[in-house]
Amino acid sequence: MTTTSAITEPEATRTAPTSSVTSTILSFLSHQYLVVVVAVAFIVVGLIKPSFFGAGNVQNILFETAFVGIAACGMVLLITAGLLDLSVAGVIAVSAIAVGMVLPYTNIGLAILLAVVIGAILGLLNGLLVTYVKIAPFIATLGTLYLFLGASFIWTGGNVVTVTSSNFRALTTDSIGFLPYPFLTLIVLALLTYSLLYRTSFGRTLRAMGSNQRAAELAGMRVNQSKVVVFMVAGACFALAGVFMAGRLSSAEANMATGIEMGVIAAVVVGGTSLRGGRGTVFGTVIGAMLFAVLSKSLNMLGVSSYWQYIVTGAVLVIAVAVGARRRSAAEVRGAG
Amino acid sequence: MTAMLAVENIVQQYPGVRALKGVSLSLDTGRVLALVGENGAGKSTLIRILAGIEQPVEGSLRLRGESLRLTNSAESQAAGISVVSQEFRLVPELSIADNIMLGHELTSGGVVRARNTRNRVQELLSTLGLDLNPDRLVSSLTTGDQQMVEIARALSRDFDVLIMDEPTAALNRAEIGRLHGIVRRLAAQGKAIMYVSHHLDEVFDLCDEVAVLRDGILVHRSETSELDEQALVEHMLGRKPQTFERAVDAAAAGNDPRLVVDGLRVGGFDEPFSLSVGAGEIVGLAGLVGSGRGELTRALFGDRAALAGRISIDGVPVQVRSVAAAISAGIYMLSEDRKSEGILPHLDVTENTMVSRDPKSVSGWRRLVPSRRSERAVFERLRGELSIRVPHGGQLIGNLSGGNQQKVLLGRALQSGCRVLLLNEPTRGVDVGAKLEIYQLIRRLAAQGVAVIVSSSDAPELAAISDRCLVYLAGRQTAELAGPDITEDNIVGASVGQVAVGGTHG
């Protein structure tokens, strides 16, 4: 049984995924086209420019995937719950600067822990604004983005905080084989995110409130509490991305990640998660992050001018989402009614 | 005579489902055709095809004998087919007038002619007997008025064929009467009308002919006068209907009161509500829109603030400041609006039944990380007990019929371990077959000792299932009916303020 037969042969009796294993495979396959796109792009560019396959370049792509992907793991939880966070760049800046500032005085583990805690606290602020002050997530987090960025500039006086600890740089940029630590971290984090979303009561509440918040409230689910917590989890993810970026750049500064929120949201959406909430695909999100990393490195390699890179990236984003939407509407049986 | 509109051998398929299996049906001018069938029989699909929203896989449409192809709803409207859909397609942020004229605004040079629009809409509203300001926003209207606006919108266009999909679901008696008058007048003017309804009395009252769909096949078509209600239900079900007999259970009333509500004040109503429900008792709440019965259930569920008063369960006073507090006190409510306040459309039926699960029924860390195996087992048991018709527990709830969705939600209520169950319009949008099953389920729940309150606008329903029936008018209890006094006539009479014969004045 394959997904295609289920979609193209309506006469077949209702396809019944008898176990969750099959349904997991089905949802996996229905997003496989993106994997194919990424693989084809990777191979085609490699054939044109053999240096594309060089270990250094592949690692660059994996680093890039990891930074966006780690943040996107937090974002996919938010979007599934019908929420959004635009303050990614602010959270990254504050937590990365914190790491840079405390590293000379403490050990690496504590520094990273501090960064993650700071990320969670900033997420808490977002969550409280959205849940109890009842500001729309888009506006609330746009506001805190500027707040966090402003705080970072004031904290550093606009200067770059250099990360001198070679141990920290090693921990955040070394690799096993050709797989950098940040990328391995992304894999682990993605598995955790998937389990959180689909195996726990908390994840069920997130999907329920993204699907129909009013019904979730009337079912007695703790909607408000979950909103605050998911903003904190997302903030921690963003901070973790900031930790790895600080290691890679050997420095931290206020505008180190400016604009990253759009890349993060794009990765989630291209991966097949609807901005309307209710359902999220973690695997698709990772592939989405990888797509944009491969794309940007390919265009650089091929010598495409940066103006045209915008055009291509934008076109890919639009086409990928359009194709995804078409496939989903074809695969889904009609709604109630 | 050629029919005004004819569909021939229409076949429609969805992934995994054959919704229409070659249906041929014609509508004649000046006639009202009732289209009936259980949910999932293909009525909505046929309507969507006629409205141009979907294109059939096979088959053709003819309008006045000429072949017709519809690829979108604008073409359907241009061809003279006007549809009143079951689900409102109104824009809440626009005024009544703007909604009614949406898509065919009266304009000159691209500018809406506000005064003409207003007059035209005012005229339409008064033919419908609606005393509403056309400038009011649709979001400020009651559901019943929104339904009337939806109907006004369909009537505002030039049309030859009018298709009405359960237009009376949200209307009260007076409004239904007015609507029937309008439908008859339109038929007399030579329009062809298709009328979809779950209410069989409407079918016999209003329609000239009746067509029955079952599992995507047209199984019966005749003059309404050739059938009686019994025969029609048999055609719909394809079998003899099960009858539901009210258990005359005197024991229930003698039980200790499980829920006692004393002097509960709810905003908007002058008099406080007081009532008590025994364990195993089913108490019906009747009343028109504005009677306060809906507000009462919401106040008991912590979804609406109670200003004063006491609630106790099994003699223990409880505070219901929030929905969560009500649920942990053992109260559960199902809303009358399944779609926006009940189902979680992205979640499968198993998860939908588990979202309110009583934490005490699950041990320790399984509350945080539920066991999929045990949840599947619980759902399989519920599926059998509640006869929920789904192929497997992984089915998304949005794809089910209204009756099956309601059974899933009843399963959710069961899993909450509630001692008091509040049901609002438990069979709204549910077809005949599933209705009886739901009545039996409610009865069985009560037999297990749950105190059940059923708030319903369907008087025959209350007459069928309640042990006791309280009737409200504008927040005041006008009658308390018990035993043989619970009749449709007494309920309807008391809900408009007549003191019921044999009923005690509350």
XYZ file of N, CA and C in Angstrom, chain B residues 261 269-276 283-287 290-293 296 468-482 494-500 503-506:
135
model
N -29.066 23.050 42.512
C -28.719 24.429 42.174
C -29.682 25.317 42.927
N -30.541 37.930 33.346
C -31.835 37.382 33.760
C -32.155 37.846 35.178
N -33.395 38.280 35.370
C -33.761 38.869 36.655
C -33.896 37.835 37.756
N -34.522 36.707 37.407
C -34.786 35.727 38.457
C -33.667 34.700 38.530
N -33.346 34.270 39.739
C -32.313 33.232 39.860
C -32.872 31.859 39.455
N -31.982 30.979 39.065
C -32.370 29.622 38.691
C -32.186 28.691 39.877
N -33.171 27.839 40.107
C -33.046 26.819 41.144
C -33.591 25.517 40.582
N -32.864 24.452 40.746
C -33.370 23.154 40.317
C -32.556 22.054 40.959
N -33.101 20.854 40.928
C -32.304 19.727 41.394
C -32.541 18.541 40.478
N -33.383 15.349 33.159
C -34.251 16.520 33.255
C -34.112 17.324 31.966
N -35.232 17.599 31.336
C -35.217 18.393 30.120
C -35.381 19.859 30.440
N -34.682 20.716 29.691
C -34.883 22.151 29.797
C -35.458 22.620 28.476
N -36.633 23.240 28.523
C -37.256 23.715 27.295
C -37.392 25.221 27.354
N -37.576 25.822 26.212
C -37.768 27.261 26.164
C -37.292 27.804 24.843
N -33.665 32.987 24.261
C -33.819 34.006 25.286
C -34.441 33.472 26.565
N -34.696 32.161 26.618
C -35.311 31.598 27.819
C -34.285 31.433 28.926
N -33.005 31.445 28.557
C -31.954 31.353 29.560
C -31.476 29.942 29.823
N -32.070 28.939 29.143
C -31.645 27.573 29.454
C -30.202 27.320 28.999
N -27.932 28.994 31.441
C -27.908 28.231 32.687
C -26.890 27.091 32.606
N -38.387 14.458 33.648
C -38.997 15.674 34.173
C -38.590 16.767 33.210
N -39.438 17.752 33.010
C -39.098 18.789 32.042
C -39.405 20.155 32.624
N -38.402 21.022 32.644
C -38.577 22.380 33.138
C -38.657 23.314 31.951
N -39.669 24.167 31.947
C -39.857 25.073 30.820
C -39.601 26.500 31.281
N -38.805 27.217 30.496
C -38.432 28.585 30.863
C -38.914 29.569 29.816
N -39.254 30.746 30.314
C -39.582 31.853 29.422
C -38.861 33.078 29.962
N -37.952 33.636 29.174
C -37.174 34.807 29.563
C -36.591 34.663 30.968
N -36.016 33.503 31.254
C -35.322 33.310 32.509
C -36.214 32.898 33.665
N -37.497 32.790 33.439
C -38.417 32.417 34.504
C -38.975 31.037 34.210
N -39.035 30.203 35.245
C -39.583 28.870 35.025
C -41.103 28.971 34.948
N -41.687 28.539 33.831
C -43.140 28.644 33.686
C -43.833 27.321 33.941
N -43.106 26.230 33.908
C -43.756 24.953 34.176
C -42.736 23.907 34.566
N -43.179 22.978 35.389
C -42.386 21.789 35.658
C -43.281 20.604 35.335
N -42.937 19.902 34.278
C -43.766 18.805 33.802
C -43.136 17.493 34.237
N -43.977 16.541 34.567
C -43.447 15.233 34.957
C -44.320 14.129 34.381
N -46.127 25.993 27.402
C -45.465 26.633 28.537
C -44.311 27.517 28.083
N -43.691 27.173 26.961
C -42.548 27.982 26.549
C -42.987 29.320 25.960
N -44.261 29.452 25.590
C -44.729 30.779 25.182
C -45.561 31.419 26.288
N -45.586 30.793 27.478
C -46.161 31.459 28.620
C -47.538 30.968 29.035
N -48.158 30.067 28.271
C -49.426 29.503 28.717
C -49.142 28.585 29.893
N -49.976 28.632 30.903
C -49.788 27.712 32.004
C -50.231 26.334 31.536
N -49.323 25.388 31.638
C -49.608 24.081 31.072
C -50.712 23.382 31.841
N -49.738 20.857 34.624
C -48.381 21.128 35.095
C -48.465 22.025 36.321
N -47.491 21.908 37.176
C -47.496 22.771 38.342
C -46.772 24.047 38.006
N -47.309 25.138 38.450
C -46.675 26.406 38.129
C -45.449 26.585 39.014
N -44.310 26.855 38.363
C -43.066 26.975 39.129
C -42.934 28.348 39.670
